[in-house]
PDB file of C-alpha atoms in Angstrom:
ATOM      1  CA  MET A 117       0.000   0.000   0.000  1.00  0.00           C
ATOM      2  CA  GLN A 118       1.289   3.418  -0.908  1.00  0.00           C
ATOM      3  CA  ILE A 119       1.881   5.683   2.079  1.00  0.00           C
ATOM      4  CA  THR A 120      -0.047   8.931   1.687  1.00  0.00           C
ATOM      5  CA  GLU A 121      -0.643  11.893   3.977  1.00  0.00           C
ATOM      6  CA  GLU A 122      -4.016  10.346   4.862  1.00  0.00           C
ATOM      7  CA  THR A 123      -2.585   6.941   5.819  1.00  0.00           C
ATOM      8  CA  LEU A 124       0.187   8.285   8.045  1.00  0.00           C
ATOM      9  CA  THR A 125      -0.391   7.806  11.763  1.00  0.00           C
ATOM     10  CA  THR A 126      -0.068  10.777  14.102  1.00  0.00           C
ATOM     11  CA  GLU A 127       3.243   9.443  15.374  1.00  0.00           C
ATOM     12  CA  GLN A 128       4.553   9.050  11.812  1.00  0.00           C
ATOM     13  CA  LYS A 129       3.478  12.595  10.970  1.00  0.00           C
ATOM     14  CA  ILE A 130       5.314  13.893  14.032  1.00  0.00           C
ATOM     15  CA  LEU A 131       8.491  12.006  13.170  1.00  0.00           C
ATOM     16  CA  GLN A 132       8.306  13.163   9.553  1.00  0.00           C
ATOM     17  CA  ALA A 133       7.843  16.782  10.611  1.00  0.00           C
ATOM     18  CA  ALA A 134      10.554  16.574  13.264  1.00  0.00           C
ATOM     19  CA  ARG A 135      13.033  15.033  10.848  1.00  0.00           C
ATOM     20  CA  LYS A 136      12.448  17.793   8.297  1.00  0.00           C
ATOM     21  CA  LEU A 137      12.857  20.579  10.857  1.00  0.00           C
ATOM     22  CA  PHE A 138      15.821  19.058  12.692  1.00  0.00           C
ATOM     23  CA  ILE A 139      17.694  18.676   9.410  1.00  0.00           C
ATOM     24  CA  GLN A 140      16.850  22.237   8.391  1.00  0.00           C
ATOM     25  CA  LYS A 141      17.392  23.974  11.738  1.00  0.00           C
ATOM     26  CA  GLY A 142      19.223  21.551  14.029  1.00  0.00           C
ATOM     27  CA  LEU A 143      18.185  20.667  17.563  1.00  0.00           C
ATOM     28  CA  THR A 144      18.700  24.094  19.103  1.00  0.00           C
ATOM     29  CA  GLY A 145      16.919  25.930  16.287  1.00  0.00           C
ATOM     30  CA  THR A 146      13.781  23.786  16.378  1.00  0.00           C
ATOM     31  CA  ARG A 147      10.953  24.309  18.867  1.00  0.00           C
ATOM     32  CA  MET A 148       8.205  21.887  19.836  1.00  0.00           C
ATOM     33  CA  ASP A 149       5.731  24.489  18.553  1.00  0.00           C
ATOM     34  CA  ASP A 150       7.416  24.314  15.138  1.00  0.00           C
ATOM     35  CA  ILE A 151       7.114  20.518  15.060  1.00  0.00           C
ATOM     36  CA  ALA A 152       3.452  20.580  16.064  1.00  0.00           C
ATOM     37  CA  LYS A 153       2.662  23.156  13.368  1.00  0.00           C
ATOM     38  CA  GLU A 154       4.567  21.230  10.695  1.00  0.00           C
ATOM     39  CA  ALA A 155       2.779  17.994  11.665  1.00  0.00           C
ATOM     40  CA  GLY A 156      -0.603  19.728  11.651  1.00  0.00           C
ATOM     41  CA  ILE A 157      -1.428  18.935  15.289  1.00  0.00           C
ATOM     42  CA  ASN A 158      -1.639  20.874  18.543  1.00  0.00           C
ATOM     43  CA  LYS A 159       1.213  21.035  21.039  1.00  0.00           C
ATOM     44  CA  ALA A 160      -0.679  19.055  23.689  1.00  0.00           C
ATOM     45  CA  LEU A 161      -1.027  16.101  21.306  1.00  0.00           C
ATOM     46  CA  LEU A 162       2.664  16.348  20.425  1.00  0.00           C
ATOM     47  CA  HIS A 163       3.595  16.132  24.116  1.00  0.00           C
ATOM     48  CA  TYR A 164       1.276  13.150  24.511  1.00  0.00           C
ATOM     49  CA  TYR A 165       3.392  11.195  22.012  1.00  0.00           C
ATOM     50  CA  PHE A 166       6.800  12.677  22.802  1.00  0.00           C
ATOM     51  CA  ARG A 167       7.610  14.223  26.170  1.00  0.00           C
ATOM     52  CA  SER A 168      10.660  16.199  25.092  1.00  0.00           C
ATOM     53  CA  LYS A 169      12.324  17.622  22.021  1.00  0.00           C
ATOM     54  CA  GLU A 170      15.572  15.877  22.949  1.00  0.00           C
ATOM     55  CA  LYS A 171      14.025  12.398  23.006  1.00  0.00           C
ATOM     56  CA  LEU A 172      12.315  13.059  19.688  1.00  0.00           C
ATOM     57  CA  PHE A 173      15.589  14.278  18.236  1.00  0.00           C
ATOM     58  CA  GLU A 174      17.483  11.173  19.360  1.00  0.00           C
ATOM     59  CA  LEU A 175      14.826   8.963  17.769  1.00  0.00           C
ATOM     60  CA  VAL A 176      15.065  10.824  14.445  1.00  0.00           C
ATOM     61  CA  PHE A 177      18.873  10.713  14.572  1.00  0.00           C
ATOM     62  CA  GLU A 178      18.795   7.007  15.423  1.00  0.00           C
ATOM     63  CA  GLU A 179      16.360   6.089  12.658  1.00  0.00           C
ATOM     64  CA  GLU A 180      18.335   8.061  10.065  1.00  0.00           C
ATOM     65  CA  SER A 181      21.484   6.128  10.952  1.00  0.00           C
ATOM     66  CA  LYS A 182      19.843   2.732  11.397  1.00  0.00           C
ATOM     67  CA  HIS A 183      18.109   2.835   8.005  1.00  0.00           C
ATOM     68  CA  PHE A 184      21.329   3.688   6.195  1.00  0.00           C
ATOM     69  CA  LEU A 185      23.501   1.169   8.072  1.00  0.00           C
ATOM     70  CA  GLY A 186      20.938  -1.564   7.438  1.00  0.00           C
ATOM     71  CA  LYS A 187      21.329  -1.127   3.689  1.00  0.00           C
ATOM     72  CA  ILE A 188      25.110  -1.191   4.029  1.00  0.00           C
ATOM     73  CA  LEU A 189      24.984  -4.406   6.064  1.00  0.00           C
ATOM     74  CA  ASP A 190      22.726  -6.102   3.494  1.00  0.00           C
ATOM     75  CA  ALA A 191      25.225  -5.256   0.766  1.00  0.00           C
ATOM     76  CA  ILE A 192      28.240  -6.408   2.787  1.00  0.00           C
ATOM     77  CA  GLU A 193      26.609  -9.723   3.746  1.00  0.00           C
ATOM     78  CA  SER A 194      25.640 -10.577   0.157  1.00  0.00           C
ATOM     79  CA  ASP A 195      27.525 -13.276  -1.771  1.00  0.00           C
ATOM     80  CA  LYS A 196      28.880 -10.780  -4.329  1.00  0.00           C
ATOM     81  CA  SER A 197      32.566 -10.281  -5.081  1.00  0.00           C
ATOM     82  CA  LEU A 198      34.524  -7.563  -3.290  1.00  0.00           C
ATOM     83  CA  PHE A 199      34.605  -5.369  -6.389  1.00  0.00           C
ATOM     84  CA  GLU A 200      30.836  -5.777  -6.850  1.00  0.00           C
ATOM     85  CA  LYS A 201      30.323  -4.799  -3.221  1.00  0.00           C
ATOM     86  CA  ILE A 202      32.442  -1.688  -3.657  1.00  0.00           C
ATOM     87  CA  ALA A 203      30.228  -0.668  -6.571  1.00  0.00           C
ATOM     88  CA  GLN A 204      27.130  -1.368  -4.480  1.00  0.00           C
ATOM     89  CA  LEU A 205      28.430   0.667  -1.527  1.00  0.00           C
ATOM     90  CA  VAL A 206      29.048   3.619  -3.842  1.00  0.00           C
ATOM     91  CA  GLU A 207      25.534   3.186  -5.261  1.00  0.00           C
ATOM     92  CA  ILE A 208      23.847   2.998  -1.844  1.00  0.00           C
ATOM     93  CA  ASP A 209      25.738   5.962  -0.450  1.00  0.00           C
ATOM     94  CA  THR A 210      25.100   8.147  -3.513  1.00  0.00           C
ATOM     95  CA  GLU A 211      21.402   7.272  -3.705  1.00  0.00           C
ATOM     96  CA  HIS A 212      20.988   7.961   0.005  1.00  0.00           C
ATOM     97  CA  TYR A 213      21.976  11.587  -0.547  1.00  0.00           C
ATOM     98  CA  LEU A 214      20.584  12.055  -4.059  1.00  0.00           C
ATOM     99  CA  HIS A 215      17.046  10.913  -3.385  1.00  0.00           C
ATOM    100  CA  ASN A 216      16.739  11.997   0.203  1.00  0.00           C
ATOM    101  CA  SER A 217      14.069  14.689   0.452  1.00  0.00           C
ATOM    102  CA  CYS A 218      16.521  16.890   2.351  1.00  0.00           C
ATOM    103  CA  GLY A 219      19.433  16.114   0.028  1.00  0.00           C
ATOM    104  CA  ALA A 220      22.830  17.412   1.050  1.00  0.00           C
ATOM    105  CA  SER A 221      21.436  18.691   4.341  1.00  0.00           C
ATOM    106  CA  VAL A 222      21.467  15.172   5.797  1.00  0.00           C
ATOM    107  CA  PRO A 223      25.257  14.751   6.143  1.00  0.00           C
ATOM    108  CA  MET A 224      25.539  18.341   7.330  1.00  0.00           C
ATOM    109  CA  PHE A 225      22.879  17.624   9.955  1.00  0.00           C
ATOM    110  CA  VAL A 226      24.629  14.489  11.209  1.00  0.00           C
ATOM    111  CA  PHE A 227      28.107  16.000  11.394  1.00  0.00           C
ATOM    112  CA  TYR A 228      26.972  19.299  12.891  1.00  0.00           C
ATOM    113  CA  GLU A 229      24.992  17.659  15.662  1.00  0.00           C
ATOM    114  CA  MET A 230      27.789  15.204  16.472  1.00  0.00           C
ATOM    115  CA  ALA A 231      30.251  18.101  16.717  1.00  0.00           C
ATOM    116  CA  ARG A 232      27.815  20.186  18.757  1.00  0.00           C
ATOM    117  CA  ASP A 233      27.111  17.396  21.240  1.00  0.00           C
ATOM    118  CA  PRO A 234      29.839  14.705  21.427  1.00  0.00           C
ATOM    119  CA  GLU A 235      27.819  12.889  24.086  1.00  0.00           C
ATOM    120  CA  LEU A 236      25.028  12.482  21.551  1.00  0.00           C
ATOM    121  CA  ALA A 237      27.533  10.855  19.206  1.00  0.00           C
ATOM    122  CA  ALA A 238      28.674   8.540  22.000  1.00  0.00           C
ATOM    123  CA  ARG A 239      25.085   7.465  22.773  1.00  0.00           C
ATOM    124  CA  GLN A 240      24.310   6.856  19.119  1.00  0.00           C
ATOM    125  CA  MET A 241      27.522   4.914  18.550  1.00  0.00           C
ATOM    126  CA  ARG A 242      26.640   2.636  21.467  1.00  0.00           C
ATOM    127  CA  PHE A 243      23.323   1.951  19.762  1.00  0.00           C
ATOM    128  CA  LYS A 244      24.977   1.248  16.406  1.00  0.00           C
ATOM    129  CA  THR A 245      27.963  -0.723  17.716  1.00  0.00           C
ATOM    130  CA  GLY A 246      26.441  -4.085  16.778  1.00  0.00           C
ATOM    131  CA  LEU A 247      25.657  -2.994  13.221  1.00  0.00           C
ATOM    132  CA  THR A 248      28.978  -1.273  12.574  1.00  0.00           C
ATOM    133  CA  ARG A 249      30.975  -4.119  14.098  1.00  0.00           C
ATOM    134  CA  ARG A 250      29.157  -6.667  11.941  1.00  0.00           C
ATOM    135  CA  ILE A 251      29.753  -4.573   8.822  1.00  0.00           C
ATOM    136  CA  MET A 252      33.469  -4.214   9.470  1.00  0.00           C
ATOM    137  CA  ASP A 253      33.909  -7.870  10.529  1.00  0.00           C
ATOM    138  CA  VAL A 254      32.351  -9.232   7.332  1.00  0.00           C
ATOM    139  CA  PHE A 255      33.989  -6.622   5.108  1.00  0.00           C
ATOM    140  CA  GLY A 256      37.365  -7.175   6.772  1.00  0.00           C
ATOM    141  CA  GLN A 257      37.191 -10.941   6.362  1.00  0.00           C
ATOM    142  CA  GLN A 258      36.487 -10.668   2.635  1.00  0.00           C
ATOM    143  CA  ILE A 259      39.307  -8.172   2.193  1.00  0.00           C
ATOM    144  CA  LYS A 260      41.686 -10.505   4.041  1.00  0.00           C
ATOM    145  CA  ILE A 261      40.743 -13.367   1.713  1.00  0.00           C
ATOM    146  CA  GLU A 262      41.304 -11.230  -1.398  1.00  0.00           C
ATOM    147  CA  ILE A 263      44.694 -10.073  -0.082  1.00  0.00           C
ATOM    148  CA  GLU A 264      45.742 -13.682   0.539  1.00  0.00           C
ATOM    149  CA  LYS A 265      44.597 -14.633  -2.974  1.00  0.00           C
ATOM    150  CA  GLY A 266      46.714 -11.820  -4.404  1.00  0.00           C
ATOM    151  CA  THR A 267      43.689 -10.088  -5.929  1.00  0.00           C
ATOM    152  CA  ILE A 268      44.263  -6.808  -4.089  1.00  0.00           C
ATOM    153  CA  ARG A 269      47.164  -5.155  -2.326  1.00  0.00           C
ATOM    154  CA  PRO A 270      47.270  -5.113   1.502  1.00  0.00           C
ATOM    155  CA  ILE A 271      44.903  -2.458   2.838  1.00  0.00           C
ATOM    156  CA  ASP A 272      43.188  -1.826   6.144  1.00  0.00           C
ATOM    157  CA  PRO A 273      39.423  -2.452   5.788  1.00  0.00           C
ATOM    158  CA  SER A 274      38.688   0.759   7.709  1.00  0.00           C
ATOM    159  CA  ASP A 275      40.824   2.778   5.285  1.00  0.00           C
ATOM    160  CA  LEU A 276      39.027   1.280   2.298  1.00  0.00           C
ATOM    161  CA  PHE A 277      35.616   1.974   3.831  1.00  0.00           C
ATOM    162  CA  ILE A 278      36.570   5.566   4.662  1.00  0.00           C
ATOM    163  CA  ASN A 279      37.892   6.122   1.132  1.00  0.00           C
ATOM    164  CA  ILE A 280      34.631   4.921  -0.412  1.00  0.00           C
ATOM    165  CA  MET A 281      32.379   6.961   1.870  1.00  0.00           C
ATOM    166  CA  GLY A 282      34.580  10.044   1.718  1.00  0.00           C
ATOM    167  CA  LEU A 283      34.701  10.176  -2.082  1.00  0.00           C
ATOM    168  CA  VAL A 284      30.916   9.900  -2.280  1.00  0.00           C
ATOM    169  CA  LEU A 285      30.152  12.318   0.539  1.00  0.00           C
ATOM    170  CA  MET A 286      32.464  15.230  -0.323  1.00  0.00           C
ATOM    171  CA  PRO A 287      30.460  16.671  -3.278  1.00  0.00           C
ATOM    172  CA  PHE A 288      27.250  16.580  -1.224  1.00  0.00           C
ATOM    173  CA  MET A 289      28.907  18.364   1.672  1.00  0.00           C
ATOM    174  CA  ALA A 290      30.256  20.982  -0.741  1.00  0.00           C
ATOM    175  CA  LYS A 291      27.136  21.096  -2.929  1.00  0.00           C
ATOM    176  CA  PRO A 292      26.246  24.822  -2.439  1.00  0.00           C
ATOM    177  CA  MET A 293      29.801  25.901  -3.215  1.00  0.00           C
ATOM    178  CA  LEU A 294      30.096  23.582  -6.222  1.00  0.00           C
ATOM    179  CA  GLN A 295      26.800  24.791  -7.659  1.00  0.00           C
ATOM    180  CA  ILE A 296      27.982  28.396  -7.467  1.00  0.00           C
ATOM    181  CA  MET A 297      31.443  27.636  -8.869  1.00  0.00           C
ATOM    182  CA  HIS A 298      30.170  25.594 -11.829  1.00  0.00           C
ATOM    183  CA  ASP A 299      26.748  27.208 -12.290  1.00  0.00           C
ATOM    184  CA  TRP A 300      25.006  23.851 -11.746  1.00  0.00           C
ATOM    185  CA  ASP A 301      21.285  23.675 -11.144  1.00  0.00           C
ATOM    186  CA  GLU A 302      19.752  20.680  -9.311  1.00  0.00           C
ATOM    187  CA  GLU A 303      19.523  18.573 -12.464  1.00  0.00           C
ATOM    188  CA  ALA A 304      23.144  19.275 -13.417  1.00  0.00           C
ATOM    189  CA  PHE A 305      24.319  18.308  -9.937  1.00  0.00           C
ATOM    190  CA  ARG A 306      22.258  15.107 -10.062  1.00  0.00           C
ATOM    191  CA  GLN A 307      23.837  14.144 -13.386  1.00  0.00           C
ATOM    192  CA  ILE A 308      27.322  14.755 -12.004  1.00  0.00           C
ATOM    193  CA  ALA A 309      26.560  12.623  -8.940  1.00  0.00           C
ATOM    194  CA  GLU A 310      25.209   9.808 -11.143  1.00  0.00           C
ATOM    195  CA  LYS A 311      28.305   9.973 -13.344  1.00  0.00           C
ATOM    196  CA  ARG A 312      30.588   9.832 -10.307  1.00  0.00           C
ATOM    197  CA  LYS A 313      29.198   6.443  -9.263  1.00  0.00           C
ATOM    198  CA  LYS A 314      31.172   4.721 -12.015  1.00  0.00           C
ATOM    199  CA  GLU A 315      34.201   6.989 -11.650  1.00  0.00           C
ATOM    200  CA  ILE A 316      34.489   6.464  -7.893  1.00  0.00           C
ATOM    201  CA  THR A 317      34.043   2.702  -8.235  1.00  0.00           C
ATOM    202  CA  GLU A 318      36.764   2.456 -10.891  1.00  0.00           C
ATOM    203  CA  PHE A 319      39.071   4.765  -8.931  1.00  0.00           C
ATOM    204  CA  ILE A 320      38.781   2.665  -5.746  1.00  0.00           C
ATOM    205  CA  ILE A 321      39.162  -0.680  -7.521  1.00  0.00           C
ATOM    206  CA  ASN A 322      42.149   0.490  -9.579  1.00  0.00           C
ATOM    207  CA  ALA A 323      43.777   1.792  -6.392  1.00  0.00           C
ATOM    208  CA  ILE A 324      43.639  -1.560  -4.585  1.00  0.00           C
ATOM    209  CA  LYS A 325      43.820  -4.288  -7.215  1.00  0.00           C
ATOM    210  CA  VAL A 326      47.125  -5.938  -8.040  1.00  0.00           C
TER     211      VAL A 326
END
């Protein structure tokens, strides 16, 4: 069934509204009144579902991370080759930012809030430890096998993962500046991001294969 405005529950509407506003304004810039107005409900009903802005924020932050990491884990645990997985990781990461309703604001939101409140980052990392550990364990084991086979040069799995994510993320973080510098509208930027999927994949694979 297609999710429409009419089929959303009150809680879903609140989370949707909160996510939009937190990404746009951050935790400190968003008020409970703003969330209630965006969700189309009164403040009393908002407080019935969520007692505080901070708890609502942590839930939005958690869901944003959990959804993304779940896709990464599915790709890593597949039976595809390492090179195919690298291509899939680039695809997942790019699509996450390209087709997210808030676009480039998502990584900015995550990094800004983690820098603003390191304790928030610590709490969220404790929540995600199981997922991230599983991702790196499986990814690391496959990399070790490929190194032993002589398919790729020795490389730390963490370094490879950072290189993939960093190459995808940088243009989205710098999107406003890049659009001004190159006179790109939204469609032009989207085409560049789509084109970079293949370029990043080839760059990473060529850098590690023997």
